XYZ file of C-alpha atoms in Angstrom:
667
model
C 148.963 114.223 75.719
C 150.260 111.074 74.454
C 148.796 109.488 71.383
C 146.891 106.454 72.087
C 145.209 103.187 70.528
C 141.962 102.764 71.403
C 140.108 99.385 70.982
C 136.432 100.122 71.156
C 133.989 97.193 71.414
C 131.252 97.500 68.973
C 127.805 96.603 69.907
C 125.121 95.301 67.805
C 122.435 97.789 68.139
C 124.587 100.670 70.176
C 127.417 102.127 70.165
C 130.360 102.767 72.590
C 131.397 106.009 74.426
C 134.852 106.331 75.728
C 135.762 108.861 77.970
C 140.229 108.897 78.431
C 141.090 110.555 81.668
C 143.861 113.491 81.068
C 146.352 114.601 83.449
C 144.156 117.715 84.827
C 141.796 115.119 85.609
C 139.237 116.228 83.258
C 137.831 113.610 80.503
C 138.149 113.879 76.693
C 134.880 112.369 75.390
C 135.510 109.920 72.183
C 132.789 109.238 69.747
C 133.796 105.727 69.068
C 131.385 106.199 65.512
C 133.519 108.152 64.003
C 136.784 107.129 65.904
C 138.337 110.060 66.710
C 138.114 112.514 69.482
C 136.654 115.390 69.126
C 138.702 117.341 71.913
C 135.751 118.422 73.901
C 136.383 118.730 77.886
C 132.970 117.665 78.463
C 132.246 115.199 81.288
C 129.896 112.370 80.512
C 127.375 112.466 83.026
C 126.055 109.809 84.745
C 122.954 108.060 83.053
C 120.859 104.811 83.611
C 122.027 102.352 81.217
C 125.936 103.029 81.341
C 128.081 99.722 81.354
C 131.594 98.893 82.534
C 134.068 96.459 82.641
C 134.164 96.171 86.052
C 133.514 97.792 89.521
C 136.930 99.616 89.993
C 135.865 101.049 86.305
C 132.731 102.328 87.567
C 134.096 103.444 90.907
C 136.730 105.455 89.056
C 134.551 107.212 86.910
C 131.803 108.306 89.569
C 135.200 109.377 91.662
C 136.363 111.719 88.449
C 132.538 112.935 87.834
C 132.576 114.176 91.707
C 136.059 115.675 91.394
C 134.850 117.600 88.223
C 131.523 118.806 89.868
C 132.945 119.654 93.334
C 131.871 116.612 95.486
C 133.123 113.563 97.365
C 132.276 110.179 97.116
C 131.630 107.544 99.646
C 130.287 104.020 99.340
C 127.040 103.707 101.109
C 125.884 99.741 100.097
C 127.524 97.272 98.786
C 126.227 93.485 98.045
C 128.111 90.148 97.939
C 127.196 86.718 96.825
C 127.017 84.164 100.226
C 129.470 81.712 99.016
C 131.706 83.493 96.770
C 131.720 86.618 98.570
C 131.787 87.882 94.811
C 130.127 91.522 94.809
C 127.659 92.046 92.789
C 125.577 95.370 93.818
C 126.797 98.714 95.067
C 125.652 102.478 95.874
C 127.660 105.279 95.572
C 126.737 107.935 97.169
C 127.878 111.839 97.723
C 129.671 111.796 101.079
C 126.909 114.515 102.929
C 124.286 111.757 102.062
C 122.388 111.007 105.415
C 122.636 112.027 108.676
C 125.139 110.713 111.853
C 123.879 109.639 114.713
C 123.819 111.572 117.690
C 126.287 108.853 119.543
C 128.935 109.684 116.697
C 128.481 113.331 116.284
C 131.754 115.381 117.307
C 130.831 118.934 118.614
C 134.308 120.114 117.543
C 133.687 119.676 113.803
C 131.693 121.325 111.613
C 128.660 118.867 110.403
C 129.098 118.069 106.990
C 125.936 115.411 106.309
C 122.968 117.336 105.206
C 121.057 114.014 103.533
C 122.083 114.579 100.208
C 120.213 112.443 97.558
C 123.036 112.569 94.811
C 123.734 108.497 94.486
C 124.692 106.039 91.336
C 123.086 102.491 92.222
C 124.828 99.655 89.760
C 124.572 95.945 89.316
C 126.792 93.328 88.291
C 124.991 92.017 84.888
C 124.940 88.474 82.976
C 127.580 90.089 80.798
C 129.860 90.164 83.392
C 129.723 94.018 82.930
C 128.532 96.743 85.934
C 125.480 98.634 84.934
C 124.121 101.848 86.132
C 120.757 101.104 87.245
C 119.789 104.564 89.322
C 120.989 108.205 89.008
C 120.408 111.045 90.895
C 122.555 114.078 89.907
C 120.745 116.525 92.070
C 122.485 117.982 95.548
C 121.096 119.957 98.227
C 123.988 122.008 99.327
C 126.668 123.748 97.834
C 129.112 122.208 95.639
C 132.868 123.000 95.377
C 134.794 124.317 92.970
C 136.826 121.277 91.468
C 137.945 119.918 94.664
C 140.962 118.101 93.488
C 143.055 120.144 95.763
C 141.390 119.922 98.832
C 141.986 116.328 99.394
C 143.360 115.535 102.477
C 147.100 114.685 102.874
C 148.208 111.136 101.629
C 149.827 108.461 103.760
C 153.151 106.976 101.853
C 151.420 103.683 100.837
C 148.499 106.161 99.252
C 150.836 108.286 97.816
C 152.943 105.511 95.702
C 149.817 103.849 94.450
C 148.826 107.704 93.114
C 151.904 107.856 91.653
C 151.716 104.559 90.074
C 148.656 105.595 88.717
C 149.406 108.683 87.044
C 152.794 107.126 85.288
C 150.219 105.125 83.485
C 150.115 105.960 80.031
C 146.079 105.823 79.324
C 143.396 105.058 82.244
C 140.242 104.845 80.183
C 136.760 104.147 81.132
C 134.337 102.506 78.647
C 130.745 103.102 78.872
C 128.268 100.762 77.103
C 124.738 101.392 76.219
C 122.745 98.807 78.159
C 120.465 95.931 76.366
C 117.516 95.004 77.993
C 117.152 91.301 77.235
C 113.563 89.378 77.090
C 112.485 85.848 77.804
C 112.874 85.125 74.388
C 116.539 86.475 74.195
C 115.746 89.550 71.971
C 117.256 92.526 72.434
C 116.440 96.337 71.955
C 119.236 98.987 72.871
C 117.699 101.658 75.184
C 118.948 104.993 74.628
C 121.491 106.843 76.886
C 120.623 110.080 78.218
C 121.235 112.288 75.543
C 119.012 110.666 73.152
C 115.587 112.514 72.696
C 112.984 110.112 74.004
C 109.854 110.001 75.872
C 109.372 108.543 79.325
C 106.476 106.764 77.318
C 109.220 104.732 75.595
C 110.960 103.875 78.404
C 107.922 102.766 80.444
C 106.472 100.509 77.763
C 107.533 97.325 79.142
C 108.893 95.642 82.267
C 112.744 95.876 82.834
C 113.160 91.810 83.160
C 116.027 89.315 82.762
C 116.463 86.311 81.021
C 113.687 84.069 82.685
C 111.310 86.189 84.202
C 108.707 86.431 81.986
C 108.392 82.551 82.030
C 108.682 82.953 86.041
C 105.927 85.041 85.901
C 103.723 83.046 84.129
C 104.601 80.028 85.286
C 103.565 81.645 89.109
C 100.432 82.752 88.074
C 99.261 79.680 86.287
C 100.422 77.959 89.289
C 98.515 79.757 91.671
C 95.195 79.475 89.517
C 95.442 75.781 90.004
C 96.314 75.326 93.466
C 94.640 78.686 94.497
C 90.935 78.854 94.138
C 89.197 82.094 93.774
C 92.868 82.900 92.164
C 92.768 86.495 89.926
C 95.836 87.585 88.159
C 95.416 90.222 84.688
C 98.568 90.979 82.296
C 99.187 93.764 80.063
C 101.353 93.503 76.829
C 102.100 95.944 74.793
C 101.914 96.513 70.621
C 105.110 94.079 70.302
C 103.845 91.052 72.737
C 106.168 92.386 75.590
C 104.952 92.257 78.900
C 104.308 95.505 80.340
C 102.075 95.189 83.505
C 100.811 92.494 85.811
C 98.274 92.413 88.586
C 97.047 89.339 90.770
C 95.166 89.077 93.812
C 94.791 85.579 96.012
C 91.755 84.222 97.472
C 92.609 85.557 100.633
C 93.290 89.034 99.553
C 89.943 89.354 97.624
C 88.036 87.957 100.504
C 89.994 90.667 102.437
C 88.674 93.405 100.048
C 85.133 92.577 100.946
C 86.059 93.156 104.862
C 88.823 95.648 104.958
C 88.434 97.526 101.763
C 87.394 100.600 103.008
C 90.208 102.304 103.329
C 93.570 100.854 101.666
C 97.073 102.398 100.981
C 98.297 102.116 97.410
C 102.313 101.322 98.221
C 104.354 102.377 95.626
C 107.925 102.663 97.636
C 109.869 99.841 95.410
C 108.637 101.175 92.100
C 109.625 104.831 93.106
C 112.660 103.968 94.932
C 113.697 102.247 91.950
C 114.145 98.840 93.218
C 115.100 95.613 91.434
C 111.627 94.656 91.547
C 109.173 97.253 90.373
C 106.551 96.226 92.761
C 103.253 97.690 93.755
C 100.893 96.185 96.842
C 97.394 97.353 97.887
C 97.181 97.227 101.860
C 94.676 97.539 104.363
C 93.736 97.093 108.021
C 92.430 94.109 109.580
C 90.204 94.026 112.678
C 93.396 93.303 114.666
C 94.968 96.944 113.325
C 97.420 94.272 111.223
C 98.131 94.929 107.335
C 96.724 92.888 105.109
C 97.355 92.476 101.412
C 94.558 93.440 99.002
C 96.325 92.723 95.704
C 99.913 93.281 94.139
C 101.093 94.542 90.743
C 104.144 94.923 88.699
C 104.689 98.044 86.768
C 106.579 99.015 84.116
C 107.044 102.590 84.860
C 105.320 105.735 86.813
C 102.779 106.802 84.248
C 99.053 107.451 84.079
C 98.539 104.966 81.957
C 100.242 102.193 83.871
C 98.248 103.042 87.208
C 95.085 103.563 85.350
C 95.327 100.128 83.927
C 96.553 98.486 87.268
C 93.376 100.599 89.520
C 90.795 98.971 86.731
C 92.247 95.802 87.196
C 91.983 95.807 90.897
C 88.114 96.972 90.616
C 88.220 94.095 88.451
C 89.037 91.417 90.778
C 86.396 92.740 93.789
C 83.458 93.325 90.900
C 83.383 96.821 90.925
C 83.818 98.106 94.396
C 85.632 101.286 95.256
C 87.577 102.480 98.164
C 86.161 104.912 100.811
C 89.758 106.395 101.192
C 92.577 105.878 99.419
C 96.374 106.737 101.261
C 98.887 107.475 98.432
C 102.593 109.097 98.423
C 102.723 112.609 97.310
C 102.609 112.518 93.347
C 101.001 114.327 90.439
C 100.882 111.083 88.419
C 98.726 109.074 91.066
C 96.296 111.830 91.498
C 95.739 111.952 88.188
C 94.781 108.269 87.500
C 93.124 108.263 91.110
C 90.994 110.788 89.981
C 90.234 108.916 86.626
C 89.572 105.987 88.284
C 88.304 106.258 91.619
C 86.046 109.719 91.242
C 83.858 108.929 94.457
C 87.069 108.286 96.870
C 88.683 110.655 98.945
C 92.285 110.777 97.934
C 94.553 111.365 100.954
C 98.710 111.602 100.644
C 100.108 109.805 103.790
C 101.838 112.108 106.012
C 104.599 109.770 107.194
C 105.794 109.589 103.871
C 105.673 113.255 103.613
C 107.745 113.555 106.540
C 110.460 110.870 105.735
C 111.718 113.191 102.543
C 112.407 116.304 105.126
C 115.865 115.844 105.496
C 116.333 115.060 101.702
C 114.478 118.139 100.866
C 115.251 120.898 103.194
C 118.457 118.884 104.581
C 120.707 121.405 102.722
C 119.085 124.783 103.954
C 120.539 126.665 106.341
C 118.870 126.562 110.136
C 117.430 123.162 109.247
C 116.907 122.129 112.482
C 115.247 125.158 113.415
C 112.982 124.921 110.251
C 112.152 121.072 110.811
C 111.135 121.882 114.261
C 108.630 124.663 113.275
C 107.074 122.462 110.645
C 106.659 119.946 113.101
C 104.832 122.229 115.464
C 102.762 123.321 112.794
C 102.135 119.937 111.325
C 101.144 118.145 114.873
C 100.188 120.737 117.103
C 97.436 122.638 115.597
C 94.166 121.861 115.859
C 92.411 124.929 113.805
C 93.097 125.692 109.864
C 93.983 129.459 111.540
C 96.336 128.115 113.481
C 98.163 126.119 110.813
C 98.453 129.152 108.599
C 99.554 131.164 111.161
C 102.542 128.668 112.141
C 103.222 128.321 108.370
C 103.706 131.377 107.599
C 106.089 131.995 110.894
C 108.213 129.425 109.643
C 108.378 130.619 105.928
C 108.850 134.423 106.977
C 111.443 133.508 109.870
C 113.624 131.515 107.859
C 112.778 132.971 104.301
C 111.935 129.918 102.755
C 109.143 131.287 100.709
C 109.922 130.555 97.454
C 111.319 127.010 98.380
C 109.768 124.231 95.669
C 109.044 121.599 97.847
C 107.449 123.717 100.891
C 105.365 125.736 98.218
C 104.055 122.292 96.644
C 103.795 120.826 100.078
C 101.333 123.896 100.935
C 99.326 123.978 97.753
C 98.417 120.384 98.392
C 97.883 121.000 102.421
C 94.218 119.582 101.839
C 95.076 116.274 101.532
C 97.740 115.749 103.849
C 97.629 118.148 106.680
C 95.887 116.945 109.794
C 93.861 119.855 110.356
C 92.809 120.017 106.573
C 91.795 116.252 106.467
C 90.035 115.664 109.571
C 86.322 114.615 108.243
C 88.184 111.779 106.232
C 87.735 108.206 107.469
C 91.593 106.761 107.866
C 90.785 103.424 109.866
C 94.097 103.936 111.680
C 96.100 104.260 108.505
C 96.572 108.393 109.122
C 99.607 108.194 111.054
C 98.657 111.658 112.343
C 100.825 111.381 115.467
C 104.896 111.896 115.624
C 106.942 109.221 115.196
C 104.305 106.909 113.512
C 104.955 105.612 110.245
C 104.042 103.138 107.219
C 105.496 99.889 107.240
C 105.887 98.204 103.928
C 103.573 95.131 103.340
C 107.040 93.161 102.439
C 109.484 94.629 104.765
C 112.324 92.216 105.390
C 111.331 90.252 102.135
C 112.070 92.639 99.856
C 115.292 94.554 99.977
C 116.349 97.166 96.872
C 118.267 94.293 94.754
C 115.606 91.211 95.271
C 115.502 89.777 91.735
C 111.862 88.743 90.414
C 112.286 84.999 90.963
C 113.375 85.490 94.744
C 110.513 87.692 95.116
C 108.077 85.070 93.691
C 109.269 82.410 96.120
C 109.455 85.056 99.239
C 105.598 86.093 98.387
C 103.567 82.987 99.616
C 106.209 82.519 102.502
C 105.616 86.683 103.284
C 101.453 85.848 103.434
C 101.935 82.654 105.466
C 103.625 84.378 108.299
C 100.931 87.742 107.852
C 98.212 84.894 107.824
C 99.470 82.997 110.645
C 99.707 86.158 112.739
C 96.282 87.328 111.968
C 95.023 83.692 113.010
C 96.735 83.698 116.182
C 95.449 86.823 116.832
C 92.107 85.951 116.242
C 92.269 82.911 118.998
C 93.893 85.210 121.522
C 90.688 87.657 121.271
C 88.315 84.938 121.798
C 89.955 82.969 123.934
C 91.021 85.727 126.564
C 89.693 88.592 128.640
C 92.118 91.483 128.398
C 92.511 92.852 132.147
C 90.356 95.949 132.970
C 92.699 98.985 134.562
C 89.821 101.507 135.919
C 86.201 101.348 136.698
C 85.020 103.192 133.586
C 82.061 101.749 132.143
C 83.272 102.328 128.841
C 86.822 99.946 129.054
C 83.960 96.986 130.062
C 81.530 97.478 127.220
C 84.721 97.598 124.463
C 86.148 94.885 126.576
C 83.502 92.184 125.384
C 83.517 93.543 121.752
C 86.709 94.516 120.077
C 89.615 92.074 119.229
C 92.243 91.975 121.883
C 94.787 94.786 120.191
C 92.114 97.389 119.049
C 90.548 97.250 122.544
C 94.051 98.032 123.791
C 94.270 100.989 122.248
C 91.020 102.228 123.190
C 91.806 101.228 126.659
C 94.865 103.892 126.819
C 92.343 106.461 126.132
C 90.401 105.786 129.006
C 93.404 105.541 131.268
C 94.162 109.147 129.369
C 90.908 110.188 130.966
C 92.872 111.245 133.834
C 95.055 113.738 132.577
C 91.996 115.474 131.293
C 90.680 117.791 133.798
C 87.975 120.561 133.771
C 85.180 119.391 131.437
C 83.474 122.783 131.225
C 80.564 124.082 129.038
C 81.250 126.950 126.773
C 78.645 127.583 124.557
C 74.795 126.437 123.428
C 73.350 126.039 119.961
C 70.167 124.269 119.753
C 70.753 120.610 120.814
C 74.215 121.125 120.126
C 76.422 121.976 123.361
C 80.378 122.801 122.800
C 82.616 121.701 125.747
C 85.842 122.917 126.418
C 88.130 119.672 127.858
C 91.875 120.745 129.385
C 94.789 118.370 128.988
C 98.077 117.941 130.358
C 99.990 117.028 127.300
C 103.297 115.999 127.641
C 105.929 117.738 125.495
C 109.346 118.217 124.663
C 111.719 117.500 127.741
C 109.381 115.101 129.419
C 107.315 118.549 130.535
C 103.377 118.628 131.077
C 101.518 121.455 129.161
C 97.982 122.562 129.350
C 96.274 122.518 125.997
C 92.426 122.985 125.745
C 90.623 120.619 123.601
C 86.818 121.660 122.067
C 84.345 118.635 121.534
C 80.653 119.024 120.359
C 77.891 116.831 121.997
C 74.473 116.201 120.992
C 72.587 114.151 123.185
C 69.308 113.933 120.948
C 71.786 112.933 118.266
C 73.627 110.851 120.167
C 76.758 112.416 118.665
C 80.051 113.402 120.026
C 83.309 115.099 118.076
C 86.091 116.306 119.199
C 88.323 118.522 117.340
C 91.126 116.191 117.577
C 89.387 113.747 115.253
C 90.636 110.959 117.050
C 87.681 108.755 115.881
C 87.896 109.576 112.067
C 91.879 109.117 112.082
C 92.155 105.848 114.473
C 88.542 104.426 114.359
C 87.971 104.902 118.492
C 86.802 107.880 120.516
C 89.812 110.070 122.456
C 89.780 110.851 125.873
C 88.191 114.132 125.574
C 85.047 112.356 124.132
C 84.918 110.424 126.677
C 85.254 113.005 129.260
C 82.340 114.792 127.872
C 79.874 111.329 127.477
C 80.992 110.726 131.303
C 80.270 114.528 132.249
C 76.980 113.919 130.748
C 76.026 110.608 132.544
C 76.245 108.856 129.566
C 77.349 105.493 130.698
C 77.382 103.438 127.366
C 79.301 104.744 123.750
C 76.554 105.728 121.438
C 76.293 102.527 118.914
C 77.619 104.387 115.975
C 81.107 104.836 117.437
C 81.303 101.056 117.931
C 82.976 100.048 114.612
C 81.707 96.424 113.471
C 85.501 96.374 112.028
C 87.412 96.096 115.123
C 84.976 93.170 116.797
C 86.620 89.950 117.411
C 83.495 88.269 115.514
C 83.701 90.816 112.778
C 84.793 88.344 109.883
C 82.368 85.176 110.941
C 79.363 87.866 111.251
C 79.763 90.090 108.463
C 78.776 89.424 105.006
C 80.501 91.099 102.363
C 78.704 91.626 98.973
C 79.732 94.062 96.294
C 76.134 94.330 95.143
C 73.018 93.645 96.672
C 73.894 92.652 100.258
C 72.277 89.639 100.397
C 72.790 86.365 98.106
C 70.697 86.315 95.458
C 68.668 83.162 94.805
C 70.107 81.830 91.457
C 73.100 83.966 91.697
C 75.823 80.629 91.816
C 79.034 83.441 91.868
C 77.676 84.772 94.978
C 76.733 81.678 96.649
C 80.455 80.484 95.442
C 82.394 83.848 97.072
C 80.635 83.587 100.496
C 80.822 79.757 100.850
C 84.444 80.484 99.863
C 85.244 83.474 102.440
C 83.444 81.454 105.340
C 85.270 78.295 104.728
C 88.476 80.714 104.475
C 88.428 81.154 108.481
C 88.495 77.600 108.866
C 91.732 76.981 106.775
C 93.560 79.941 108.092
C 92.826 79.175 111.876
C 93.219 75.479 111.126
C 96.872 76.075 110.110
C 97.859 77.339 113.713
C 98.809 73.641 115.241
C 97.950 69.739 114.848
C 94.992 70.147 117.191
C 93.463 72.719 115.171
C 94.356 71.623 112.284
C 92.811 67.615 113.437
C 89.183 69.678 114.545
C 89.046 71.768 111.464
C 89.507 68.646 109.172
C 86.945 66.777 111.138
C 84.606 69.837 111.028
C 84.568 70.224 107.132
C 84.147 66.414 106.685
C 81.344 66.428 108.407
C 79.919 69.750 106.538
C 80.645 67.575 103.092
C 78.765 64.892 104.434
C 75.592 66.992 105.618
C 75.694 68.390 102.270
C 75.643 64.952 100.599
C 72.699 63.853 103.093
C 70.942 66.994 100.976
C 71.283 65.157 97.716
C 70.083 61.915 98.847
C 66.944 63.425 100.459
C 66.327 65.157 97.076
C 66.475 62.057 95.585
């Protein structure tokens, strides 16, 4: 190799690492602190914090790394500025990432996509260098041994470019240690992957751009001035840098009082390494719509950060805890929730687990068959012993007993498998049917590269859209009468009580009663009778299969429980339970199975109070909270149209005059 002069740019609080490409495709690592090459043919592994002079440098570096390890690279995503079309972000991934669409599959060629997670995500920084922000090194498939020679035959033009490149005397790639600049302009070096630093040191402050801290502070202050009952907390480290933040506006705090019984804690943006480390508390309202219960920004996925956030949320609720908390499967979250919410039931979101199946199992031999058996074990079993048998069959048949992810799933089955969580109330957020999923609250408003300042602008827009949808649904439920499709008394009963969307879901169960037949009595145990209901279930290939469902019924207790546990999962009785009630001559659904949270007038009649349930005679804060919740409904529906606005404004003015009359009478 020819002798080469190196020009290393020295950084204030770090050093530069250069990697020079040799003719055989390997790299010689150069330690610029000493000013000479150590002559090691050790490739610098991609790490968060590496920086490059240009996109091409970053791209070429990852290509070289891929050749060294033994995989191919493709560009998964690129982001461009609207006006200049300048590229400012990109994701490079293994060529085995994802899966081909069915229509694109060439059955004559072997499928090479395995859903491989290996990738790097990088972005153009203010310094005009490209920085690696996220790295996944693990592959879920076999890697080739030095795939330099396995490259396809090149065209004439490509060959010429390759020759020109190989004739160049030197090709160097500079890797700079990243600097994190806070709002005050102070900089501190982040160590690269080779330095021994603990996770807590990385998660001790928010990774903010210049001006982000001020933007957060300005937003929170503005909201506190313009939004009555707005609540926020900020957490700073010992150096005075912002570490975590939490806020809940007036509507979110009011919604907690109504719909805080079951919550979904969404940390997708944080765990997926989005530009903004956003987390959200989400509930389900009386229309089955998602409703925001609070937001936060976290420095990292640590127990300390989650504990601080959960306690901040509880503070905003005056100490009330949810009945059920749904999260992604995560040991850190498990520990934090056990500490802060010891009385709450913690469950893992099944859609979040199923979403990881291609990534975790895609590289296995017989993946399609394994996935099919896994789905059968999860969705088609009704009893624990059936699940255990189906799982054991899958493990034994395909030899995946030592698969780490599957073993971990099995160990935690009490927290996610439908047959094990039947006694948990999910209020419709269970998603225990195939194809159901969780939609992020800020879907279409936040993407991987959304900066913090842009999110704060979009935040109010997203909330306004959600609030308007709820107000329109309220009006539709009160002003329209749903069309009845059967002569069943159950359908008529709930059509008068439930909101339109929740009634339509229940109505479907009433219609499906006609797919059930052969309701027979199996066993009598004192006042409890066990019935068997047969149903023609739609299966794969549009064929019908007869399945048996056991239903427990007690006339004296007014209780009916089906083995499918639809009521706990979705909040309304299933077709099997309705068949048993009908079989026993019951004409009205027992009151215990008519949930107030689905009623049209729920928010108007329900008085959510976290303490006594009745406003205290001298507690002015309780008065204020209840008055605000009541007035908020007028405000929400008053923004639907000009007519609604005029009526709402007139009503508020009239109410204020009546309050003033009380003052005059007391004088």
